[in-house]
mmCIF file of C-alpha atoms and ligand atoms in Angstrom:
data_model
loop_
_atom_site.group_PDB
_atom_site.id
_atom_site.type_symbol
_atom_site.label_atom_id
_atom_site.label_comp_id
_atom_site.label_asym_id
_atom_site.label_seq_id
_atom_site.Cartn_x
_atom_site.Cartn_y
_atom_site.Cartn_z
ATOM 1 C CA MET A 130 -24.122 12.963 -3.442
ATOM 2 C CA LYS A 131 -21.304 12.716 -5.935
ATOM 3 C CA LYS A 132 -19.198 9.656 -5.314
ATOM 4 C CA ARG A 133 -15.764 10.474 -4.080
ATOM 5 C CA ILE A 134 -12.845 8.094 -3.762
ATOM 6 C CA PHE A 135 -9.960 8.234 -1.351
ATOM 7 C CA SER A 136 -7.133 5.751 -1.275
ATOM 8 C CA GLY A 137 -3.488 5.761 -0.340
ATOM 9 C CA MET A 138 -0.275 3.840 -0.469
ATOM 10 C CA GLN A 139 2.749 4.056 1.783
ATOM 11 C CA PRO A 140 5.987 5.296 0.190
ATOM 12 C CA THR A 141 7.948 2.067 0.459
ATOM 13 C CA GLY A 142 10.055 2.609 -2.676
ATOM 14 C CA GLN A 143 10.834 0.028 -5.362
ATOM 15 C CA LEU A 144 7.278 -0.309 -6.622
ATOM 16 C CA HIS A 145 6.553 -3.505 -8.489
ATOM 17 C CA LEU A 146 4.003 -5.396 -10.561
ATOM 18 C CA GLY A 147 2.109 -6.342 -7.378
ATOM 19 C CA ASN A 148 1.498 -2.677 -6.547
ATOM 20 C CA TYR A 149 0.402 -2.040 -10.121
ATOM 21 C CA LEU A 150 -1.994 -4.974 -10.585
ATOM 22 C CA GLY A 151 -3.178 -4.971 -6.968
ATOM 23 C CA ALA A 152 -3.956 -1.269 -6.633
ATOM 24 C CA LEU A 153 -2.736 1.312 -9.151
ATOM 25 C CA ARG A 154 -4.426 -0.202 -12.177
ATOM 26 C CA ASN A 155 -7.784 -0.059 -10.398
ATOM 27 C CA TRP A 156 -7.200 3.489 -9.263
ATOM 28 C CA VAL A 157 -6.593 4.507 -12.869
ATOM 29 C CA LYS A 158 -9.896 2.949 -13.923
ATOM 30 C CA LEU A 159 -11.824 4.718 -11.152
ATOM 31 C CA GLN A 160 -10.781 8.208 -12.204
ATOM 32 C CA LYS A 161 -13.261 8.198 -15.086
ATOM 33 C CA ASP A 162 -16.359 7.880 -12.941
ATOM 34 C CA TYR A 163 -15.367 9.351 -9.590
ATOM 35 C CA GLU A 164 -13.703 12.352 -8.098
ATOM 36 C CA CYS A 165 -10.498 10.744 -6.816
ATOM 37 C CA PHE A 166 -7.971 11.617 -4.125
ATOM 38 C CA TYR A 167 -4.866 9.466 -3.944
ATOM 39 C CA GLY A 168 -2.345 10.005 -1.178
ATOM 40 C CA VAL A 169 1.250 8.961 -0.665
ATOM 41 C CA MET A 170 0.957 8.121 3.017
ATOM 42 C CA ASP A 171 4.244 9.344 4.421
ATOM 43 C CA LEU A 172 2.786 10.083 7.869
ATOM 44 C CA HIS A 173 1.811 6.458 8.166
ATOM 45 C CA ALA A 174 5.274 5.375 7.042
ATOM 46 C CA ILE A 175 6.983 7.122 9.958
ATOM 47 C CA THR A 176 5.276 4.866 12.495
ATOM 48 C CA LEU A 177 8.349 2.713 11.805
ATOM 49 C CA PRO A 178 11.952 3.968 11.504
ATOM 50 C CA GLN A 179 12.730 5.667 8.171
ATOM 51 C CA ASP A 180 15.855 7.260 6.842
ATOM 52 C CA PRO A 181 14.838 10.888 6.060
ATOM 53 C CA LYS A 182 16.517 11.093 2.624
ATOM 54 C CA THR A 183 15.173 7.713 1.608
ATOM 55 C CA LEU A 184 11.679 8.616 2.784
ATOM 56 C CA ALA A 185 11.672 11.809 0.702
ATOM 57 C CA ARG A 186 12.934 9.907 -2.343
ATOM 58 C CA ASN A 187 10.406 7.100 -1.879
ATOM 59 C CA THR A 188 7.562 9.605 -1.551
ATOM 60 C CA ARG A 189 8.474 11.110 -4.938
ATOM 61 C CA GLU A 190 8.965 7.651 -6.426
ATOM 62 C CA THR A 191 5.519 6.543 -5.275
ATOM 63 C CA ALA A 192 3.873 9.679 -6.673
ATOM 64 C CA ALA A 193 5.805 9.076 -9.924
ATOM 65 C CA ALA A 194 4.401 5.538 -10.090
ATOM 66 C CA PHE A 195 0.855 6.899 -9.752
ATOM 67 C CA TYR A 196 1.400 9.241 -12.691
ATOM 68 C CA ALA A 197 3.277 6.677 -14.776
ATOM 69 C CA ALA A 198 0.462 4.173 -14.258
ATOM 70 C CA GLY A 199 -1.930 6.683 -15.819
ATOM 71 C CA ILE A 200 -3.432 8.691 -12.982
ATOM 72 C CA ASP A 201 -4.150 12.110 -14.417
ATOM 73 C CA PRO A 202 -3.287 14.943 -12.025
ATOM 74 C CA SER A 203 -5.630 17.344 -13.760
ATOM 75 C CA GLN A 204 -8.535 15.014 -12.927
ATOM 76 C CA CYS A 205 -7.429 13.486 -9.617
ATOM 77 C CA ALA A 206 -5.572 14.831 -6.635
ATOM 78 C CA VAL A 207 -2.268 13.021 -6.056
ATOM 79 C CA TYR A 208 -0.071 14.329 -3.259
ATOM 80 C CA PRO A 209 1.864 13.411 -0.119
ATOM 81 C CA GLN A 210 -0.328 13.087 2.958
ATOM 82 C CA SER A 211 2.001 15.302 4.981
ATOM 83 C CA ALA A 212 1.326 18.238 2.627
ATOM 84 C CA VAL A 213 -2.293 18.585 3.790
ATOM 85 C CA LEU A 214 -2.199 19.457 7.488
ATOM 86 C CA GLU A 215 -5.921 18.874 8.013
ATOM 87 C CA HIS A 216 -5.446 15.081 8.019
ATOM 88 C CA THR A 217 -3.667 15.145 11.362
ATOM 89 C CA TYR A 218 -5.941 17.802 12.862
ATOM 90 C CA LEU A 219 -8.977 15.679 12.094
ATOM 91 C CA GLN A 220 -7.184 12.652 13.532
ATOM 92 C CA TRP A 221 -7.241 14.371 16.944
ATOM 93 C CA LEU A 222 -10.913 15.224 16.634
ATOM 94 C CA LEU A 223 -11.769 11.646 15.673
ATOM 95 C CA ALA A 224 -9.564 10.169 18.395
ATOM 96 C CA ASN A 225 -12.251 11.275 20.858
ATOM 97 C CA HIS A 226 -14.748 8.964 19.170
ATOM 98 C CA THR A 227 -12.462 5.934 19.080
ATOM 99 C CA PRO A 228 -12.680 3.700 22.155
ATOM 100 C CA LEU A 229 -9.393 1.951 22.936
ATOM 101 C CA GLY A 230 -11.102 -1.418 22.628
ATOM 102 C CA TRP A 231 -11.739 -0.792 18.926
ATOM 103 C CA LEU A 232 -8.054 -0.114 18.358
ATOM 104 C CA ASN A 233 -7.072 -3.109 20.446
ATOM 105 C CA ARG A 234 -9.046 -5.349 18.126
ATOM 106 C CA MET A 235 -6.989 -4.232 15.106
ATOM 107 C CA THR A 236 -4.652 -6.993 14.036
ATOM 108 C CA GLN A 237 -2.140 -5.016 11.976
ATOM 109 C CA PHE A 238 -0.304 -3.165 14.746
ATOM 110 C CA LYS A 239 0.086 -6.446 16.609
ATOM 111 C CA GLU A 240 1.345 -8.189 13.492
ATOM 112 C CA LYS A 241 3.821 -5.391 12.863
ATOM 113 C CA SER A 242 5.189 -5.574 16.417
ATOM 114 C CA ALA A 243 5.261 -9.374 16.214
ATOM 115 C CA GLY A 244 7.099 -9.147 12.875
ATOM 116 C CA ILE A 245 9.731 -6.898 14.396
ATOM 117 C CA HIS A 246 10.038 -9.221 17.360
ATOM 118 C CA LYS A 247 10.494 -12.180 15.015
ATOM 119 C CA SER A 248 13.194 -10.390 13.057
ATOM 120 C CA PHE A 249 15.170 -10.102 16.292
ATOM 121 C CA ILE A 250 14.605 -13.603 17.391
ATOM 122 C CA LYS A 251 16.454 -15.802 15.014
ATOM 123 C CA ASN A 252 18.089 -16.465 18.307
ATOM 124 C CA ILE A 253 16.195 -16.687 21.570
ATOM 125 C CA LYS A 254 19.383 -16.896 23.568
ATOM 126 C CA PRO A 255 20.344 -14.081 25.932
ATOM 127 C CA ILE A 256 22.113 -11.364 23.938
ATOM 128 C CA SER A 257 25.285 -11.830 25.975
ATOM 129 C CA ASP A 258 25.536 -15.459 24.775
ATOM 130 C CA LEU A 259 25.456 -14.545 21.064
ATOM 131 C CA SER A 260 28.463 -14.730 18.776
ATOM 132 C CA GLY A 261 30.196 -11.466 17.844
ATOM 133 C CA GLU A 262 28.519 -10.897 14.489
ATOM 134 C CA GLU A 263 25.005 -11.803 15.610
ATOM 135 C CA LYS A 264 25.410 -9.725 18.740
ATOM 136 C CA GLU A 265 26.421 -6.714 16.699
ATOM 137 C CA ARG A 266 23.432 -7.128 14.372
ATOM 138 C CA ILE A 267 21.015 -7.317 17.314
ATOM 139 C CA ASN A 268 22.594 -4.358 19.107
ATOM 140 C CA GLN A 269 22.397 -2.270 15.948
ATOM 141 C CA LYS A 270 18.727 -3.125 15.565
ATOM 142 C CA ILE A 271 18.036 -2.264 19.178
ATOM 143 C CA GLN A 272 19.694 1.093 18.673
ATOM 144 C CA GLU A 273 17.550 1.775 15.603
ATOM 145 C CA LEU A 274 14.270 0.672 17.176
ATOM 146 C CA GLU A 275 14.614 1.704 20.806
ATOM 147 C CA PRO A 276 13.483 5.322 20.168
ATOM 148 C CA PHE A 277 10.353 3.894 18.494
ATOM 149 C CA MET A 278 9.051 1.122 20.624
ATOM 150 C CA LYS A 279 9.636 -0.643 23.842
ATOM 151 C CA ILE A 280 11.928 -3.610 23.483
ATOM 152 C CA VAL A 281 11.111 -5.852 26.411
ATOM 153 C CA VAL A 282 14.126 -7.727 27.736
ATOM 154 C CA ASP A 283 13.954 -10.477 30.332
ATOM 155 C CA GLY A 284 16.888 -12.565 31.505
ATOM 156 C CA GLY A 285 19.012 -10.883 28.830
ATOM 157 C CA SER A 286 16.679 -12.059 26.002
ATOM 158 C CA ILE A 287 14.270 -9.952 23.963
ATOM 159 C CA ILE A 288 10.859 -11.351 24.840
ATOM 160 C CA ASP A 289 8.550 -8.791 23.267
ATOM 161 C CA VAL A 290 8.317 -5.585 21.232
ATOM 162 C CA GLU A 291 5.544 -3.127 22.125
ATOM 163 C CA ALA A 292 3.969 -0.798 19.567
ATOM 164 C CA ASN A 293 4.110 2.980 20.047
ATOM 165 C CA LEU A 294 1.107 5.328 20.082
ATOM 166 C CA GLY A 295 1.584 6.207 16.399
ATOM 167 C CA LEU A 296 1.328 2.604 15.315
ATOM 168 C CA PHE A 297 -1.637 2.065 17.657
ATOM 169 C CA ALA A 298 -3.469 5.198 16.461
ATOM 170 C CA TYR A 299 -2.606 4.506 12.793
ATOM 171 C CA PRO A 300 -6.199 3.497 11.929
ATOM 172 C CA VAL A 301 -7.550 6.796 13.337
ATOM 173 C CA LEU A 302 -5.266 8.714 10.978
ATOM 174 C CA MET A 303 -6.519 6.491 8.207
ATOM 175 C CA ALA A 304 -10.114 7.362 9.141
ATOM 176 C CA ALA A 305 -9.133 11.043 9.038
ATOM 177 C CA ASP A 306 -7.510 10.615 5.577
ATOM 178 C CA ILE A 307 -10.794 9.347 4.236
ATOM 179 C CA LEU A 308 -13.232 11.544 6.160
ATOM 180 C CA ILE A 309 -11.424 14.865 5.678
ATOM 181 C CA TYR A 310 -12.563 14.668 2.022
ATOM 182 C CA LYS A 311 -15.949 13.128 2.952
ATOM 183 C CA ALA A 312 -14.997 10.260 0.641
ATOM 184 C CA THR A 313 -17.818 7.820 -0.037
ATOM 185 C CA HIS A 314 -15.770 4.948 -1.474
ATOM 186 C CA VAL A 315 -12.374 3.513 -0.600
ATOM 187 C CA PRO A 316 -10.610 0.946 -2.765
ATOM 188 C CA VAL A 317 -8.555 -1.188 -0.389
ATOM 189 C CA GLY A 318 -6.988 -4.616 -0.341
ATOM 190 C CA GLU A 319 -7.886 -7.403 2.045
ATOM 191 C CA ASP A 320 -5.292 -6.297 4.618
ATOM 192 C CA GLN A 321 -6.911 -2.864 5.071
ATOM 193 C CA LYS A 322 -10.550 -3.939 5.371
ATOM 194 C CA GLN A 323 -10.466 -4.002 9.158
ATOM 195 C CA HIS A 324 -9.104 -0.457 9.223
ATOM 196 C CA LEU A 325 -11.843 0.693 6.877
ATOM 197 C CA GLU A 326 -14.443 -0.912 9.124
ATOM 198 C CA LEU A 327 -13.047 1.182 11.984
ATOM 199 C CA SER A 328 -13.305 4.335 9.845
ATOM 200 C CA ARG A 329 -16.986 3.581 9.341
ATOM 201 C CA ASP A 330 -17.532 3.105 13.068
ATOM 202 C CA VAL A 331 -15.716 6.348 13.932
ATOM 203 C CA ALA A 332 -17.696 8.332 11.351
ATOM 204 C CA GLY A 333 -20.921 6.911 12.783
ATOM 205 C CA ALA A 334 -19.953 7.752 16.368
ATOM 206 C CA PHE A 335 -19.130 11.363 15.425
ATOM 207 C CA ASN A 336 -22.418 11.773 13.562
ATOM 208 C CA ARG A 337 -24.424 10.290 16.460
ATOM 209 C CA HIS A 338 -22.778 12.386 19.144
ATOM 210 C CA TYR A 339 -23.389 15.663 17.316
ATOM 211 C CA GLY A 340 -26.750 14.615 15.908
ATOM 212 C CA VAL A 341 -25.610 15.274 12.344
ATOM 213 C CA GLU A 342 -25.238 13.314 9.133
ATOM 214 C CA TYR A 343 -22.021 15.067 8.333
ATOM 215 C CA PHE A 344 -19.616 12.279 7.450
ATOM 216 C CA PRO A 345 -20.704 9.772 4.821
ATOM 217 C CA ILE A 346 -20.075 6.193 5.982
ATOM 218 C CA PRO A 347 -17.320 5.147 3.534
ATOM 219 C CA GLU A 348 -17.871 1.979 1.522
ATOM 220 C CA PRO A 349 -15.105 -0.419 0.572
ATOM 221 C CA GLN A 350 -14.673 -0.487 -3.183
ATOM 222 C CA ILE A 351 -13.882 -3.986 -4.320
ATOM 223 C CA LEU A 352 -13.039 -3.976 -7.979
ATOM 224 C CA GLY A 353 -13.345 -7.208 -9.884
ATOM 225 C CA GLU A 354 -10.434 -9.449 -9.105
ATOM 226 C CA ALA A 355 -7.592 -7.371 -7.741
ATOM 227 C CA ALA A 356 -4.760 -9.667 -8.706
ATOM 228 C CA ARG A 357 -2.700 -10.973 -5.822
ATOM 229 C CA VAL A 358 0.751 -11.126 -7.314
ATOM 230 C CA MET A 359 3.219 -13.591 -5.833
ATOM 231 C CA SER A 360 7.009 -13.849 -6.003
ATOM 232 C CA LEU A 361 8.433 -15.213 -9.275
ATOM 233 C CA ARG A 362 10.742 -17.418 -7.184
ATOM 234 C CA ASP A 363 8.172 -18.796 -4.724
ATOM 235 C CA GLY A 364 4.475 -18.946 -5.561
ATOM 236 C CA THR A 365 3.463 -19.010 -1.899
ATOM 237 C CA LYS A 366 5.081 -15.656 -0.992
ATOM 238 C CA LYS A 367 3.762 -12.229 -1.959
ATOM 239 C CA MET A 368 5.833 -10.271 -4.483
ATOM 240 C CA SER A 369 7.761 -7.870 -2.275
ATOM 241 C CA LYS A 370 10.317 -5.110 -2.522
ATOM 242 C CA SER A 371 12.148 -6.595 0.443
ATOM 243 C CA ASP A 372 12.808 -9.985 -1.191
ATOM 244 C CA GLU A 373 16.570 -10.406 -1.546
ATOM 245 C CA SER A 374 16.333 -11.677 -5.106
ATOM 246 C CA ASP A 375 15.555 -9.059 -7.741
ATOM 247 C CA TYR A 376 14.405 -11.987 -9.925
ATOM 248 C CA SER A 377 11.467 -12.443 -7.552
ATOM 249 C CA ARG A 378 9.734 -9.287 -8.805
ATOM 250 C CA ILE A 379 9.083 -7.062 -11.823
ATOM 251 C CA ASN A 380 9.956 -3.527 -10.759
ATOM 252 C CA LEU A 381 8.095 -0.597 -12.255
ATOM 253 C CA THR A 382 11.490 0.709 -13.373
ATOM 254 C CA ASP A 383 12.585 -2.498 -15.190
ATOM 255 C CA ASP A 384 13.240 -2.218 -18.917
ATOM 256 C CA ALA A 385 11.982 -4.670 -21.545
ATOM 257 C CA ASP A 386 15.105 -6.870 -21.334
ATOM 258 C CA ALA A 387 14.820 -7.256 -17.593
ATOM 259 C CA ILE A 388 11.099 -8.028 -17.793
ATOM 260 C CA LYS A 389 11.717 -10.695 -20.429
ATOM 261 C CA LYS A 390 14.552 -12.334 -18.511
ATOM 262 C CA LYS A 391 12.642 -12.373 -15.242
ATOM 263 C CA PHE A 392 9.609 -14.079 -16.733
ATOM 264 C CA GLN A 393 11.756 -16.586 -18.604
ATOM 265 C CA LYS A 394 13.628 -17.456 -15.406
ATOM 266 C CA ALA A 395 10.493 -17.513 -13.253
ATOM 267 C CA LYS A 396 10.296 -20.685 -11.195
ATOM 268 C CA THR A 397 7.915 -23.315 -12.591
ATOM 269 C CA ASP A 398 7.499 -27.088 -12.475
ATOM 270 C CA PRO A 399 8.434 -29.525 -15.276
ATOM 271 C CA LEU A 400 4.823 -30.171 -16.356
ATOM 272 C CA PRO A 401 3.219 -28.610 -19.442
ATOM 273 C CA CYS A 402 0.603 -25.843 -19.231
ATOM 274 C CA PRO A 403 -2.400 -26.670 -17.033
ATOM 275 C CA SER A 404 -5.619 -27.802 -18.683
ATOM 276 C CA ALA A 405 -7.898 -26.653 -15.852
ATOM 277 C CA VAL A 406 -7.756 -23.974 -13.136
ATOM 278 C CA GLU A 407 -8.249 -26.755 -10.554
ATOM 279 C CA GLU A 408 -4.570 -27.642 -11.104
ATOM 280 C CA PHE A 409 -3.622 -24.292 -9.548
ATOM 281 C CA LYS A 410 -3.990 -25.699 -6.040
ATOM 282 C CA GLN A 411 -0.995 -27.975 -6.488
ATOM 283 C CA ARG A 412 0.937 -25.539 -8.688
ATOM 284 C CA PRO A 413 1.245 -22.140 -6.953
ATOM 285 C CA GLU A 414 3.912 -20.805 -9.342
ATOM 286 C CA ILE A 415 1.738 -21.690 -12.320
ATOM 287 C CA GLU A 416 -1.277 -20.080 -10.701
ATOM 288 C CA ASN A 417 0.732 -16.902 -10.192
ATOM 289 C CA LEU A 418 1.943 -16.658 -13.804
ATOM 290 C CA PHE A 419 -1.514 -17.392 -15.207
ATOM 291 C CA THR A 420 -3.085 -14.861 -12.840
ATOM 292 C CA ILE A 421 -0.611 -12.226 -13.980
ATOM 293 C CA TYR A 422 -1.296 -13.041 -17.627
ATOM 294 C CA ALA A 423 -5.057 -12.865 -17.054
ATOM 295 C CA ALA A 424 -4.799 -9.528 -15.258
ATOM 296 C CA LEU A 425 -2.583 -8.012 -17.964
ATOM 297 C CA ALA A 426 -4.829 -9.342 -20.745
ATOM 298 C CA ASP A 427 -8.049 -8.349 -18.912
ATOM 299 C CA LYS A 428 -9.294 -11.917 -19.220
ATOM 300 C CA SER A 429 -10.345 -14.561 -16.728
ATOM 301 C CA ALA A 430 -7.748 -17.103 -15.599
ATOM 302 C CA LYS A 431 -10.058 -19.798 -16.950
ATOM 303 C CA ASP A 432 -9.931 -18.356 -20.473
ATOM 304 C CA VAL A 433 -6.147 -18.053 -20.353
ATOM 305 C CA VAL A 434 -5.808 -21.670 -19.211
ATOM 306 C CA ALA A 435 -8.049 -22.779 -22.093
ATOM 307 C CA GLU A 436 -5.940 -20.751 -24.533
ATOM 308 C CA PHE A 437 -2.645 -22.407 -23.541
ATOM 309 C CA SER A 438 -3.864 -25.880 -22.607
ATOM 310 C CA GLY A 439 -1.601 -28.603 -24.083
ATOM 311 C CA LYS A 440 1.207 -26.137 -24.905
ATOM 312 C CA GLN A 441 4.695 -26.098 -23.454
ATOM 313 C CA LEU A 442 5.332 -23.827 -20.504
ATOM 314 C CA SER A 443 8.203 -22.164 -22.327
ATOM 315 C CA ALA A 444 5.785 -21.000 -25.039
ATOM 316 C CA PHE A 445 3.457 -19.603 -22.371
ATOM 317 C CA LYS A 446 6.313 -17.835 -20.622
ATOM 318 C CA ASN A 447 7.367 -16.185 -23.874
ATOM 319 C CA ALA A 448 3.810 -15.041 -24.518
ATOM 320 C CA LEU A 449 3.589 -13.730 -20.956
ATOM 321 C CA ALA A 450 6.863 -11.820 -21.310
ATOM 322 C CA ASP A 451 5.674 -10.257 -24.593
ATOM 323 C CA LEU A 452 2.324 -9.274 -23.098
ATOM 324 C CA ALA A 453 3.945 -7.853 -19.959
ATOM 325 C CA ILE A 454 6.373 -5.791 -22.028
ATOM 326 C CA ALA A 455 3.575 -4.459 -24.244
ATOM 327 C CA ARG A 456 1.483 -3.462 -21.226
ATOM 328 C CA LEU A 457 4.216 -2.311 -18.867
ATOM 329 C CA GLU A 458 6.793 -0.663 -21.096
ATOM 330 C CA PRO A 459 4.997 2.669 -21.417
ATOM 331 C CA ILE A 460 4.649 2.725 -17.638
ATOM 332 C CA THR A 461 8.201 1.700 -16.775
ATOM 333 C CA LYS A 462 9.597 4.102 -19.375
ATOM 334 C CA ARG A 463 7.626 7.027 -17.942
ATOM 335 C CA MET A 464 8.610 5.969 -14.465
ATOM 336 C CA ARG A 465 12.329 6.018 -15.365
ATOM 337 C CA GLU A 466 11.922 9.432 -17.020
ATOM 338 C CA LEU A 467 10.166 10.893 -13.981
ATOM 339 C CA MET A 468 12.744 9.471 -11.594
ATOM 340 C CA GLN A 469 15.388 11.455 -13.501
ATOM 341 C CA ASP A 470 13.374 14.643 -13.131
ATOM 342 C CA GLU A 471 12.412 15.498 -9.569
ATOM 343 C CA ALA A 472 11.241 18.975 -10.565
ATOM 344 C CA GLU A 473 8.675 17.463 -12.909
ATOM 345 C CA ILE A 474 7.329 15.176 -10.159
ATOM 346 C CA ASP A 475 7.034 18.178 -7.856
ATOM 347 C CA ARG A 476 5.288 20.180 -10.570
ATOM 348 C CA LEU A 477 2.761 17.373 -11.027
ATOM 349 C CA ILE A 478 2.210 17.148 -7.267
ATOM 350 C CA ASN A 479 1.649 20.887 -6.998
ATOM 351 C CA LYS A 480 -0.887 20.746 -9.803
ATOM 352 C CA SER A 481 -3.470 19.018 -7.625
ATOM 353 C CA LEU A 482 -2.267 19.845 -4.132
ATOM 354 C CA GLU A 483 -4.212 23.105 -3.867
ATOM 355 C CA ARG A 484 -7.434 21.316 -4.748
ATOM 356 C CA ALA A 485 -6.885 18.812 -1.953
ATOM 357 C CA ARG A 486 -5.932 21.538 0.502
ATOM 358 C CA ALA A 487 -8.972 23.656 -0.334
ATOM 359 C CA LEU A 488 -11.456 20.830 0.150
ATOM 360 C CA ALA A 489 -9.788 19.616 3.346
ATOM 361 C CA ALA A 490 -9.786 23.168 4.778
ATOM 362 C CA LYS A 491 -13.461 23.672 3.929
ATOM 363 C CA HIS A 492 -14.446 20.417 5.616
ATOM 364 C CA LEU A 493 -12.305 21.034 8.683
ATOM 365 C CA ALA A 494 -13.920 24.466 9.160
ATOM 366 C CA GLU A 495 -17.353 22.809 9.025
ATOM 367 C CA VAL A 496 -16.314 20.148 11.538
ATOM 368 C CA LYS A 497 -14.942 22.818 13.896
ATOM 369 C CA ASP A 498 -18.282 24.610 13.746
ATOM 370 C CA ILE A 499 -20.129 21.388 14.541
ATOM 371 C CA ILE A 500 -17.918 20.792 17.579
ATOM 372 C CA GLY A 501 -17.913 24.422 18.744
ATOM 373 C CA LEU A 502 -14.173 24.993 18.322
ATOM 374 C CA TRP A 503 -12.723 28.489 17.938
ATOM 375 C CA ARG A 504 -12.454 29.603 14.312
ATOM 376 C CA GLY A 505 -11.389 33.235 14.793
HETATM 377 N N1 LIG B 791 -2.791 1.902 5.518
HETATM 378 C C1 LIG B 791 -2.824 1.797 4.082
HETATM 379 C C2 LIG B 791 -1.792 0.746 3.623
HETATM 380 O O1 LIG B 791 -0.778 0.584 4.253
HETATM 381 C C3 LIG B 791 -2.509 3.103 3.429
HETATM 382 C C4 LIG B 791 -3.535 4.116 3.774
HETATM 383 C C5 LIG B 791 -3.398 5.149 4.645
HETATM 384 C C6 LIG B 791 -4.854 4.197 3.256
HETATM 385 N N2 LIG B 791 -4.531 5.894 4.697
HETATM 386 C C7 LIG B 791 -5.445 5.339 3.869
HETATM 387 C C8 LIG B 791 -5.583 3.418 2.346
HETATM 388 C C9 LIG B 791 -6.768 5.682 3.612
HETATM 389 C C10 LIG B 791 -6.907 3.784 2.085
HETATM 390 C C11 LIG B 791 -7.489 4.907 2.711
HETATM 391 O O2 LIG B 791 -2.013 0.127 2.618
#
């Protein structure tokens, strides 16, 4: 069987170097050897509150980043998940092969609820005891979240936040995303491995029940070292769009000046360049910058350390800034152009959307026949 890739990314907006080196760059490489489907997962995004205008903008921005990074829409399908209705239909069919215990073992929905709970609880005090400003912040948050999840209050304090069905069933939709195209390989990061494992189990259960080998069991695609890019201000935190400081990240819309400044101002220690990768353990910021350099240069971190050993950090930072600009400028330039031209993004999306729709419809019809559902 021809190898087919599916992967997706949520439309969070403000894409950065971490998204590029951690995922997009690998996706671009895969398009040569595989038939690829890449989704902007807007249906997954709405498991948490989203502002409708922002969501629509972020969905276009994420698709734009795929194209700017080099994904070719005449070779691969790139489109918003919500544009292919078969994903959600198949989710229902697969839900019947997903015991609740499997979903209960998933850690991400618990972490997400716990994260929301934590964001409330800078203050464990009963809400009525809070100062005016803090009280207003908490009440606003409650208003935003209450239609989404249960906020459990006891003695006037928020003691828990319970996930909704969407967040709980999120991995079943993910299984449907993959299986609707009968994808054989799925490039995912560490945080999505558990969900992919569930997709494999669900595919197996469906096949066993109907006595078919219809769905391929999708394999995780681990590509070399997917660089884990950390904040430029704190080498122990992931680079993130939600960090308050813009100096913590390289955005995929930053121009050459911004990229240069951010690398020059990146937090480091007063020591010179490392002479061995073993030093990384004590120097997380240095590890991060050398990992970024290695990823951009397509070299191993060890070789980059050897190259700069004995030199001043400032010289390394300048070299890193130059390399980053050379590699990223075509991407960030294209990204800025596309963001000015919504019609062009939509044209690119429409170019591959029909291909995705046609394959998804063909597979769904086959699955309906297997189950004995009405096809008219
Ligand atoms: N859940 C993934 C994430 O947040 C995105 C995603 C949705 C996905 N469906 C997928 C990734 C299917 C791979 C395959 O990163």
